[in-house]
mmCIF file of C-alpha atoms in Angstrom:
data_model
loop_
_atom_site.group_PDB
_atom_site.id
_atom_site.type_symbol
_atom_site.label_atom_id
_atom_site.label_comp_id
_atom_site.label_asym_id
_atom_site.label_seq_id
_atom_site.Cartn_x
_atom_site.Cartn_y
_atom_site.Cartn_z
ATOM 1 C CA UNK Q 6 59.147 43.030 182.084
ATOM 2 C CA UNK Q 7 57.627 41.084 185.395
ATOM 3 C CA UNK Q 8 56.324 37.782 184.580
ATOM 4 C CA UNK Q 9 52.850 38.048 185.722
ATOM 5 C CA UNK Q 10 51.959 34.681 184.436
ATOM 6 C CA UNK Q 11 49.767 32.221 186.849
ATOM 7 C CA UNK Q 12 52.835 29.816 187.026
ATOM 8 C CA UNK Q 13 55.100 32.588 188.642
ATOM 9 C CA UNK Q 14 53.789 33.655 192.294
ATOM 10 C CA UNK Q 15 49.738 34.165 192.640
ATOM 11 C CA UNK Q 16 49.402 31.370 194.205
ATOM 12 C CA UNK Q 17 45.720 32.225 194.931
ATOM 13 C CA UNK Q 18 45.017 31.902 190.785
ATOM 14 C CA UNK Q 19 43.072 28.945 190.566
ATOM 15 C CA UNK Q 20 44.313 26.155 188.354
ATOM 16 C CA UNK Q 21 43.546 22.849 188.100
ATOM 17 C CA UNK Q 22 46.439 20.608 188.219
ATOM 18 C CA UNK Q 23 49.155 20.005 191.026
ATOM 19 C CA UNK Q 24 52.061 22.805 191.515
ATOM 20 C CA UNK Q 25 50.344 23.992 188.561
ATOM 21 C CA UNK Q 26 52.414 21.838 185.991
ATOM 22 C CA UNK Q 27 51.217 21.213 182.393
ATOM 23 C CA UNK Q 28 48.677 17.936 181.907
ATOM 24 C CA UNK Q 29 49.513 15.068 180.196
ATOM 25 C CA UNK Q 30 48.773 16.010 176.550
ATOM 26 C CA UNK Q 31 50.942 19.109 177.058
ATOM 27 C CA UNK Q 32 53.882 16.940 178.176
ATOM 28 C CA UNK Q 33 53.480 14.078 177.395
ATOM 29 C CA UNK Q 34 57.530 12.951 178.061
ATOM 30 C CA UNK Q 35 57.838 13.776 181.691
ATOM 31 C CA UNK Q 36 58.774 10.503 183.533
ATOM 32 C CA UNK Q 37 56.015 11.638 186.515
ATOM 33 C CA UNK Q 38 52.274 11.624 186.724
ATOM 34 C CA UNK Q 39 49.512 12.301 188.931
ATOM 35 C CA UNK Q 40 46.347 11.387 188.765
ATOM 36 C CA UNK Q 41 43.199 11.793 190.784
ATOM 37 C CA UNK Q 42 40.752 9.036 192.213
ATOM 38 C CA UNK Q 43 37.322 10.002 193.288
ATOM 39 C CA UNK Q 44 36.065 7.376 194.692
ATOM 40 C CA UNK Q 45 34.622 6.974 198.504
ATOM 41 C CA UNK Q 46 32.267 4.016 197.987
ATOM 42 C CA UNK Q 47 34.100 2.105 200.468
ATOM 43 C CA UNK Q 48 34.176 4.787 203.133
ATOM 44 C CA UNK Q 49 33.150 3.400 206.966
ATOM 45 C CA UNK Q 50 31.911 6.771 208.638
ATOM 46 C CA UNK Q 51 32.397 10.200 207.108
ATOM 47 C CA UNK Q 52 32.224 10.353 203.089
ATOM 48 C CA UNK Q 53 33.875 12.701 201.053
ATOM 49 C CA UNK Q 54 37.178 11.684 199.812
ATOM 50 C CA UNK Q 55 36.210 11.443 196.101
ATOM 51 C CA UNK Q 56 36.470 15.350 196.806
ATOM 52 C CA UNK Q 57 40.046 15.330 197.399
ATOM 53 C CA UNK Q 58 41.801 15.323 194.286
ATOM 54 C CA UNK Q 59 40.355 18.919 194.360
ATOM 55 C CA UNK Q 60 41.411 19.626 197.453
ATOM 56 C CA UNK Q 61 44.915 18.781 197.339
ATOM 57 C CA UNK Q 62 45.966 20.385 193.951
ATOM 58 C CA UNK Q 63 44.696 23.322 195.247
ATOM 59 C CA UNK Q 64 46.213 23.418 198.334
ATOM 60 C CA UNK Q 65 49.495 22.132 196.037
ATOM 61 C CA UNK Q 66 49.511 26.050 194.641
ATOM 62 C CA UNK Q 67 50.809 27.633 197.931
ATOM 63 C CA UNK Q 68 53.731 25.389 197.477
ATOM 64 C CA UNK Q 69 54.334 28.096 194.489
ATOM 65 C CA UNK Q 70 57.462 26.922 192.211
ATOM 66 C CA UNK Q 71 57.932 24.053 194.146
ATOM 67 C CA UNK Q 72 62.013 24.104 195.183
ATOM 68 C CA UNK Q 73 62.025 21.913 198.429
ATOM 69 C CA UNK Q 74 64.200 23.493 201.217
ATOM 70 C CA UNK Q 75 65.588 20.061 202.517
ATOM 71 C CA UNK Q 76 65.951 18.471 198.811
ATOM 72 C CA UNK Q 77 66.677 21.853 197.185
ATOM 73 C CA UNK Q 78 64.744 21.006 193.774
ATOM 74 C CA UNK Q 79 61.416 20.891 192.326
ATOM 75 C CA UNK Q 80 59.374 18.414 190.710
ATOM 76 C CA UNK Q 81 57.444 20.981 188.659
ATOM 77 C CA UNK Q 82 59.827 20.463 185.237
ATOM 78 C CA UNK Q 83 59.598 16.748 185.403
ATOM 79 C CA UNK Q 84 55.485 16.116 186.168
ATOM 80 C CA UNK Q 85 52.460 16.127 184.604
ATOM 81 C CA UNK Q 86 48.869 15.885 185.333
ATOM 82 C CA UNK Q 87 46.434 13.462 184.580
ATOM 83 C CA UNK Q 88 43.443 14.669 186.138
ATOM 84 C CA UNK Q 89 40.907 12.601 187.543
ATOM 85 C CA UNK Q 90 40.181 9.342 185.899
ATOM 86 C CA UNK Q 91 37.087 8.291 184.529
ATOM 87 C CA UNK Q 92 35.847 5.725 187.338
ATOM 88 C CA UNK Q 93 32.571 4.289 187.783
ATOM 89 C CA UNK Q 94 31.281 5.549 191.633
ATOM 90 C CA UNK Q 95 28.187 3.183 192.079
ATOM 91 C CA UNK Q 96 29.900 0.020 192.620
ATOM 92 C CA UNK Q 97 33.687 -1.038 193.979
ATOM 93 C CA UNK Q 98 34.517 -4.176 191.613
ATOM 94 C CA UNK Q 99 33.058 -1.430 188.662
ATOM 95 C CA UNK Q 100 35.416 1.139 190.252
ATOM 96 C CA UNK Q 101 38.654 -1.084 190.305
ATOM 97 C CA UNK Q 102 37.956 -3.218 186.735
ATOM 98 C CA UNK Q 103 37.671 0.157 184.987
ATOM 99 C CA UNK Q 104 40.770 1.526 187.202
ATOM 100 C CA UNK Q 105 42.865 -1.967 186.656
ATOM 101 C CA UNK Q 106 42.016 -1.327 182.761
ATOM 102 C CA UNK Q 107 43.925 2.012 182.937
ATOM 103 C CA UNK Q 108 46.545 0.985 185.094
ATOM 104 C CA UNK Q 109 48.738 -1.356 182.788
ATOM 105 C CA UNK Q 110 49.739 1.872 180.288
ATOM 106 C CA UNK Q 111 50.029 4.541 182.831
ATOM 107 C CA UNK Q 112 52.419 2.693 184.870
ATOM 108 C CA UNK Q 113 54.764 1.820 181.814
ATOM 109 C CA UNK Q 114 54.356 5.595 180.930
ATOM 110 C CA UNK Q 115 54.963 7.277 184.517
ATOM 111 C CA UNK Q 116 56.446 7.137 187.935
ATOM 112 C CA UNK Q 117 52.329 7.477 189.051
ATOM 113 C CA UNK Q 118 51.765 9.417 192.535
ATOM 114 C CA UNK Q 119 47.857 8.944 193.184
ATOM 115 C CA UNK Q 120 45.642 10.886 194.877
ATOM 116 C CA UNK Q 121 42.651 9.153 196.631
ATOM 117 C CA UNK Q 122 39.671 8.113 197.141
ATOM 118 C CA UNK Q 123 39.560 6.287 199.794
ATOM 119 C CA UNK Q 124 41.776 2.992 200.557
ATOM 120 C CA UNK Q 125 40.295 0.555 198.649
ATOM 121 C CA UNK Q 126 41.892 2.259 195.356
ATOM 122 C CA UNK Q 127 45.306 0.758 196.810
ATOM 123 C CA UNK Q 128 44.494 -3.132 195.984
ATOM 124 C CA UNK Q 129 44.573 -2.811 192.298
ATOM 125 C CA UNK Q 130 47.558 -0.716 191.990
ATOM 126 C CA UNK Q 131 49.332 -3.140 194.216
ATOM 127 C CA UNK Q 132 47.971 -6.045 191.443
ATOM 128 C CA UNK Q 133 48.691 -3.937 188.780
ATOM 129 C CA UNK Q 134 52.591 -3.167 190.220
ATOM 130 C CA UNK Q 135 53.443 -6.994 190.816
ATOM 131 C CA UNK Q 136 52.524 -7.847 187.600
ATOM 132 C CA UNK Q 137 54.815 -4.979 186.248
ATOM 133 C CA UNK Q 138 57.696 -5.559 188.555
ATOM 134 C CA UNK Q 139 57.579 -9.386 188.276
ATOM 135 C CA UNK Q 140 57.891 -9.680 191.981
ATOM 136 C CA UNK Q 141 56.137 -8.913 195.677
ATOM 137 C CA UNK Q 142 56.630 -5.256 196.284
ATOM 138 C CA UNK Q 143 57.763 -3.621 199.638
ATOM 139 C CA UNK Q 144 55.304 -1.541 201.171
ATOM 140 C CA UNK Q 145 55.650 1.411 203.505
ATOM 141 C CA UNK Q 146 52.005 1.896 204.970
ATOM 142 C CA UNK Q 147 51.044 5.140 207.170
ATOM 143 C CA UNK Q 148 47.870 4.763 208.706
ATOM 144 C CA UNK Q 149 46.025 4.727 212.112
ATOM 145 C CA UNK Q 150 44.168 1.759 211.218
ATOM 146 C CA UNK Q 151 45.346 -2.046 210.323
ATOM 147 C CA UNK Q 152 43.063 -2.705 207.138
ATOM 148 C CA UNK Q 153 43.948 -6.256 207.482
ATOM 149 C CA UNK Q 154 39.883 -7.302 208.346
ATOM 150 C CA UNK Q 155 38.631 -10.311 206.437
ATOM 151 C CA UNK Q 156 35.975 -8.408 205.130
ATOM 152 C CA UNK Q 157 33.849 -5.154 205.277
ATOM 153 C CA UNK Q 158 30.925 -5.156 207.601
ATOM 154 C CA UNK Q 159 29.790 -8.237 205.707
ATOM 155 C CA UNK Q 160 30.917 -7.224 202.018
ATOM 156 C CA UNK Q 161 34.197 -9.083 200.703
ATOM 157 C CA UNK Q 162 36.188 -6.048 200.531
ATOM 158 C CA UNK Q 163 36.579 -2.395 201.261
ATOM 159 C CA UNK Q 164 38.529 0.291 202.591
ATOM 160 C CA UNK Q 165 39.820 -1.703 205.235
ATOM 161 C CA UNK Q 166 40.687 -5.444 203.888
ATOM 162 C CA UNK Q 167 43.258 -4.900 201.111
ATOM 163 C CA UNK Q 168 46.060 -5.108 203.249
ATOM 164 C CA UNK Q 169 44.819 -9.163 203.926
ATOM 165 C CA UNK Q 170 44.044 -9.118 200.628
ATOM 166 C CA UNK Q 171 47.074 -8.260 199.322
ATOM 167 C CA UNK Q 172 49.130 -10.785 201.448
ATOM 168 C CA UNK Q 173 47.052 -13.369 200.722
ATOM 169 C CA UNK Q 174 47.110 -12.731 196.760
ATOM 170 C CA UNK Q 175 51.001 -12.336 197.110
ATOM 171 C CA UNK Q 176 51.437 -9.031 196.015
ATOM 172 C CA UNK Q 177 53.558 -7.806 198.536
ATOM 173 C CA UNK Q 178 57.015 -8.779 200.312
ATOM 174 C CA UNK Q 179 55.966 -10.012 203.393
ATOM 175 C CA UNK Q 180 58.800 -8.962 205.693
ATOM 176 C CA UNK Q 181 58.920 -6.019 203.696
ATOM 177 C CA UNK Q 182 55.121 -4.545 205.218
ATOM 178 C CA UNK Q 183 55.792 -1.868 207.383
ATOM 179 C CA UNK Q 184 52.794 0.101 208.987
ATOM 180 C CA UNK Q 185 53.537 3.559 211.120
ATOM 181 C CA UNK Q 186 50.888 5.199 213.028
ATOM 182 C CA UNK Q 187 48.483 2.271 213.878
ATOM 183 C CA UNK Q 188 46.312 2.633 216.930
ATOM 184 C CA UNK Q 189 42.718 2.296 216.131
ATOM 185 C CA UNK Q 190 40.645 -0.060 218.199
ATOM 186 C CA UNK Q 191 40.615 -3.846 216.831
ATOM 187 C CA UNK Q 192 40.887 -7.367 217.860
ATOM 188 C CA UNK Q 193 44.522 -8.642 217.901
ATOM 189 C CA UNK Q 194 44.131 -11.227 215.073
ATOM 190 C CA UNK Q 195 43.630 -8.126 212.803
ATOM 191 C CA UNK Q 196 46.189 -5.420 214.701
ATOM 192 C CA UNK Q 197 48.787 -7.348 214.653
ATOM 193 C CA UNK Q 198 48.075 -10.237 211.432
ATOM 194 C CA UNK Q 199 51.284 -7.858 209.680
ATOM 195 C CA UNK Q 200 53.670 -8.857 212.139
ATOM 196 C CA UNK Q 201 52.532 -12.302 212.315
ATOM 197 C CA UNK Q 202 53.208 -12.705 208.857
ATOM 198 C CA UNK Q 203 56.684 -11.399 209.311
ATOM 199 C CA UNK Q 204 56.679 -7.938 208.611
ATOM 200 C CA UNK Q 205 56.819 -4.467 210.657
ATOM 201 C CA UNK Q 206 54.757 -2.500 212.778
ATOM 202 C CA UNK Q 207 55.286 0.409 214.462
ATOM 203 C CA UNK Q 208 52.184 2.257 216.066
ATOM 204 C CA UNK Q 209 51.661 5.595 217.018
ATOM 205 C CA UNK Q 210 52.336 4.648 220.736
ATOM 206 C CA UNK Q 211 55.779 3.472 219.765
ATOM 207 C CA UNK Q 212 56.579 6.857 217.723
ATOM 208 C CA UNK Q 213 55.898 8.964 220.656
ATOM 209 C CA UNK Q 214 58.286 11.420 221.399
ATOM 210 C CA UNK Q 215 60.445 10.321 218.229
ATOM 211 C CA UNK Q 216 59.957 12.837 215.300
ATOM 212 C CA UNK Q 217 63.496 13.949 214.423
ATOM 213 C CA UNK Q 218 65.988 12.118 212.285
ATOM 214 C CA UNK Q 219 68.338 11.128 215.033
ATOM 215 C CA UNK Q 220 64.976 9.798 217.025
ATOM 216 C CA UNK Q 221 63.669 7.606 214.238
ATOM 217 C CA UNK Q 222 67.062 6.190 213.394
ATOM 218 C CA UNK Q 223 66.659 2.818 214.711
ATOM 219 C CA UNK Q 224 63.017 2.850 213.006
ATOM 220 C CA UNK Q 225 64.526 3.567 209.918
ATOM 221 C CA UNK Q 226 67.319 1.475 210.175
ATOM 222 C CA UNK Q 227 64.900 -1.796 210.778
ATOM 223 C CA UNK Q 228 63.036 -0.943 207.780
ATOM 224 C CA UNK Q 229 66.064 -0.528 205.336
ATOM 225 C CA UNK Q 230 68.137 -3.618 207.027
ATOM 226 C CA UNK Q 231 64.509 -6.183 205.952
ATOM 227 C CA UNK Q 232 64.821 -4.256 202.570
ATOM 228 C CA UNK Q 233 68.311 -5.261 202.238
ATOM 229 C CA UNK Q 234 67.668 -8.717 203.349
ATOM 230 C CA UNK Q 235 64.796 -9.384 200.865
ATOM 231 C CA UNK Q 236 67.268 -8.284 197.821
ATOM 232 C CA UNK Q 237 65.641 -4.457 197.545
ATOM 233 C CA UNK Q 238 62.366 -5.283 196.604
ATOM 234 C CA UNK Q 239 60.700 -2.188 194.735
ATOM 235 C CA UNK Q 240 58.773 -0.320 197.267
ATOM 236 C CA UNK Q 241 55.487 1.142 197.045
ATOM 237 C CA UNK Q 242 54.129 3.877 199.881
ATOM 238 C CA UNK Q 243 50.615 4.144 201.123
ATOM 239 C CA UNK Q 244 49.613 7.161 203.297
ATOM 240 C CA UNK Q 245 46.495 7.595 204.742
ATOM 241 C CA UNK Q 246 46.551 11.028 205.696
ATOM 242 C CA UNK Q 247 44.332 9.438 209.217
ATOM 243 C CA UNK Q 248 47.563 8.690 210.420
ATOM 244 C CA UNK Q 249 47.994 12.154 211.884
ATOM 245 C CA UNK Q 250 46.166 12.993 214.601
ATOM 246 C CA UNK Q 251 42.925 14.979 214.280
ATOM 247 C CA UNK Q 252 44.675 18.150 215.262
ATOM 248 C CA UNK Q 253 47.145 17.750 211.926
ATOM 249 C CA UNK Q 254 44.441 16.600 209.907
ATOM 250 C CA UNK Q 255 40.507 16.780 211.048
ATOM 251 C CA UNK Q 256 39.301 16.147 207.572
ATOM 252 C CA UNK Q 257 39.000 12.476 207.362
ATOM 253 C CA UNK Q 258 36.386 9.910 207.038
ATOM 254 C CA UNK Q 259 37.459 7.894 210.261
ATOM 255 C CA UNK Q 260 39.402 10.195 212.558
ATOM 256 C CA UNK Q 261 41.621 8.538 215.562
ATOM 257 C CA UNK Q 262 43.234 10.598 218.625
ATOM 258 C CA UNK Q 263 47.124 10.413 219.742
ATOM 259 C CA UNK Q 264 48.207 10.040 216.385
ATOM 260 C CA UNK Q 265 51.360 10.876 214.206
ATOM 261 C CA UNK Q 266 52.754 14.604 213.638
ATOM 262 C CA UNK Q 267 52.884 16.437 210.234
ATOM 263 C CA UNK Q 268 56.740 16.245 211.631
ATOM 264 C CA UNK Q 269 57.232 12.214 211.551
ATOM 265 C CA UNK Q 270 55.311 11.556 208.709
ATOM 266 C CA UNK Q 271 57.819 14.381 206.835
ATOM 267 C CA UNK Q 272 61.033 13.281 208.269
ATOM 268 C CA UNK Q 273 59.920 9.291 207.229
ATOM 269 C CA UNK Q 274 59.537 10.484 204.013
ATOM 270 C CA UNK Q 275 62.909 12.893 203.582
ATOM 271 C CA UNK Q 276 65.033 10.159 204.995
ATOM 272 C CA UNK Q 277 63.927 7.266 202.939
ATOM 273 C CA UNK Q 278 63.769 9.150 199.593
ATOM 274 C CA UNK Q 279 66.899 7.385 198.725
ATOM 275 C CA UNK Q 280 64.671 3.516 198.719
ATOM 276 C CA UNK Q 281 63.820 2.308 195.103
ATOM 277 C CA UNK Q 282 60.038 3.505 195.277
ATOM 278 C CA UNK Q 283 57.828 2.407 192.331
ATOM 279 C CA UNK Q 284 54.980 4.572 193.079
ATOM 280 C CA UNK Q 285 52.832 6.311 196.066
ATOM 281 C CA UNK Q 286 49.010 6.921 196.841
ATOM 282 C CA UNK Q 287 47.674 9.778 199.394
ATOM 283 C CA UNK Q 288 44.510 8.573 200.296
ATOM 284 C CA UNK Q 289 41.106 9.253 202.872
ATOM 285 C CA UNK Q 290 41.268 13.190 202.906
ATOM 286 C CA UNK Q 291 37.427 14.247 203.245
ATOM 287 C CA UNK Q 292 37.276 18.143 202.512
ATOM 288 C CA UNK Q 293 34.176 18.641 203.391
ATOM 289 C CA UNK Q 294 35.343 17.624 207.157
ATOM 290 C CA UNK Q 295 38.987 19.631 207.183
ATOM 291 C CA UNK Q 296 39.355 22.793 208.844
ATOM 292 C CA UNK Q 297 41.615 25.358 206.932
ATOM 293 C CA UNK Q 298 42.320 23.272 204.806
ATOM 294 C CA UNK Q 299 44.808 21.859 207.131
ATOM 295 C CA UNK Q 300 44.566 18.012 205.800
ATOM 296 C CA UNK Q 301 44.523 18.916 202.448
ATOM 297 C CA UNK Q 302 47.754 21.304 202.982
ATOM 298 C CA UNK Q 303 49.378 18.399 204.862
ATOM 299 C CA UNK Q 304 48.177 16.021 201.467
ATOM 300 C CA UNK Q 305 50.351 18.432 199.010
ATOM 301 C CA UNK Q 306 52.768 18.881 201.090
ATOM 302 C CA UNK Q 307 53.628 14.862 201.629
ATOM 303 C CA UNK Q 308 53.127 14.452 197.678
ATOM 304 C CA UNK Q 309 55.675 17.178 196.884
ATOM 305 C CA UNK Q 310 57.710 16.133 199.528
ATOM 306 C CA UNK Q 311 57.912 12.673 197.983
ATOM 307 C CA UNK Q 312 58.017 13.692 194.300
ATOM 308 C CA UNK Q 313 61.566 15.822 194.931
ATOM 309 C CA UNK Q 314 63.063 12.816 196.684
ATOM 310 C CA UNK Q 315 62.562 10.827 193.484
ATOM 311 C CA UNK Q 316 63.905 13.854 191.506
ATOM 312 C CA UNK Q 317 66.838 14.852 193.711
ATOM 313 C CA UNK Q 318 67.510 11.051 193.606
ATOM 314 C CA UNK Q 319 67.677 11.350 189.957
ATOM 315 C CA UNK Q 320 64.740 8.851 189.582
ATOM 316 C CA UNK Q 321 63.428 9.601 185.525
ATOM 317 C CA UNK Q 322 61.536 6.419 184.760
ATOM 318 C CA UNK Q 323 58.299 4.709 184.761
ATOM 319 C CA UNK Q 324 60.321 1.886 187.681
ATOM 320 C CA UNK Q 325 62.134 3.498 189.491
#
């Protein structure tokens, strides 16, 4: 007899979790979770974000059982779903206090993949990893913007500051920062503080044109050489889905033109799935801005992409 269940084909069946894999209290022994962070207090322009966890585990079910055609595996056996977490949305030091609370025990329990929310939910999961790890982590950071301001529009912190924030509390390896896709508009002291503290950027005008393995080689190859120089740090990855350009992704709360492809972002992240990552977030899709549910496709489709590396790497813990 056909299997007619909603985890084999019917994509269209609505369920809530990602790639429709059991929750947490169902499986409680799979070495991955996700969880969702609604949260778009910090937001500059277009709110919305706190909407995404939604948005993304649904667009997650056209993925159907998951098997990655470059990886050739699935993450769906080894993952569970949190949900959302139960975060204050009034107030951003309420937000992260109740999110650093969670953070110790779901990190020891899980490989975490997080789905945003807008930046600011990055800081304390950077606070919360370098007290796990016992050292800086790496950090691989996709975004069209620098978020290394000194403060929001007159508040101490936001969206847009926790990069500074997290150099300057030591979280992070310093040579180790990498940013792809940068290109909004900012004074130099803030576009370029990561490479005058000794790390990496690369902006979307120096991707152009370089989207293929072979082309981002030498990219590549200067992130994994600093890696290898700073004794493999872990290595934590950051995407704001705002570094593609409005065209792959118009639902976002501060959209930028001549940005990345859906193509570099996915070969970035299917030829470093071999680095010792400790975690991910996918952060500033706004549905209530996308169009076809193109950004929140793109969203799922980064997520997955990054959850099979760790499998097809063989990656089964909390740490690594």
């Amino acid at each position: 007899m056909t299997d007619l269940s909603p985890a084999h084909g019917f994509a269209f069946l609505d369920q809530a979790s990602f790639l429709k894999c059991p929750t947490a209290a169902a499986a409680p022994a799979r070495p991955f979770g996700l969880a969702g962070l609604c949260w778009d207090g910090s937001t500059t322009n277009r709110p919305g974000a706190r909407l995404a966890p939604r948005a993304i585990r649904q667009a997650s079910h056209m993925l159907c059982d998951g098997i990655h055609p470059h990886f050739d595996c699935s993450p769906v056996d080894a993952l569970a779903d949190l949900g959302d977490l139960a975060l204050p949305n009034t107030g951003l030091e309420a937000m992260r206090a109740a999110f650093a609370a969670q953070l110790p025990a779901l990190l020891a329990q899980r490989h975490m993949v997080w789905l945003g929310g807008d930046h600011s939910v990055t800081l304390p999961i950077l606070r919360a990893l370098r007290a796990q790890q016992g050292r800086p982590v790496a950090v691989i950071h996709f975004d069209a913007h620098c978020d290394t301001w000194e403060d929001h529009f007159g508040e101490p912190s936001g969206h847009g500051t926790w990069v500074w924030e997290a150099i300057q509390e030591g979280l992070v390896e310093r040579s180790c920062f990498t940013q792809l896709g940068i290109r909004s508009a900012g004074e130099r002291a803030a576009r370029e503080y990561v490479r005058d503290q000794g790390g990496l950027i690369f902006t979307a005008r120096d991707l152009r044109g370089l989207a293929s393995p072979a082309q981002l080689a030498p990219v590549l190859g200067q992130i994994r050489q600093r890696l290898q120089a700073a004794g493999q740090p872990p290595v934590y990855l950051s995407l704001d889905i705002d570094c593609l350009d409005p065209a792959f992704a118009p639902g976002t709360g501060t959209p930028e033109p001549a940005g990345l492809s859906t193509a570099h972002v996915m070969t970035v992240l299917e030829e470093l799935a071999d680095l010792p990552f400790v975690g991910m977030d996918c952060v500033e899709v706004s549905p209530p801005y996308d169009h076809a549910e193109l950004t929140a496709y793109a969203a799922a489709s980064f997520v997955w992409t990054y959850l099979c590396g760790r499998v097809a790497r063989g990656a089964g813990s909390a740490r690594g």
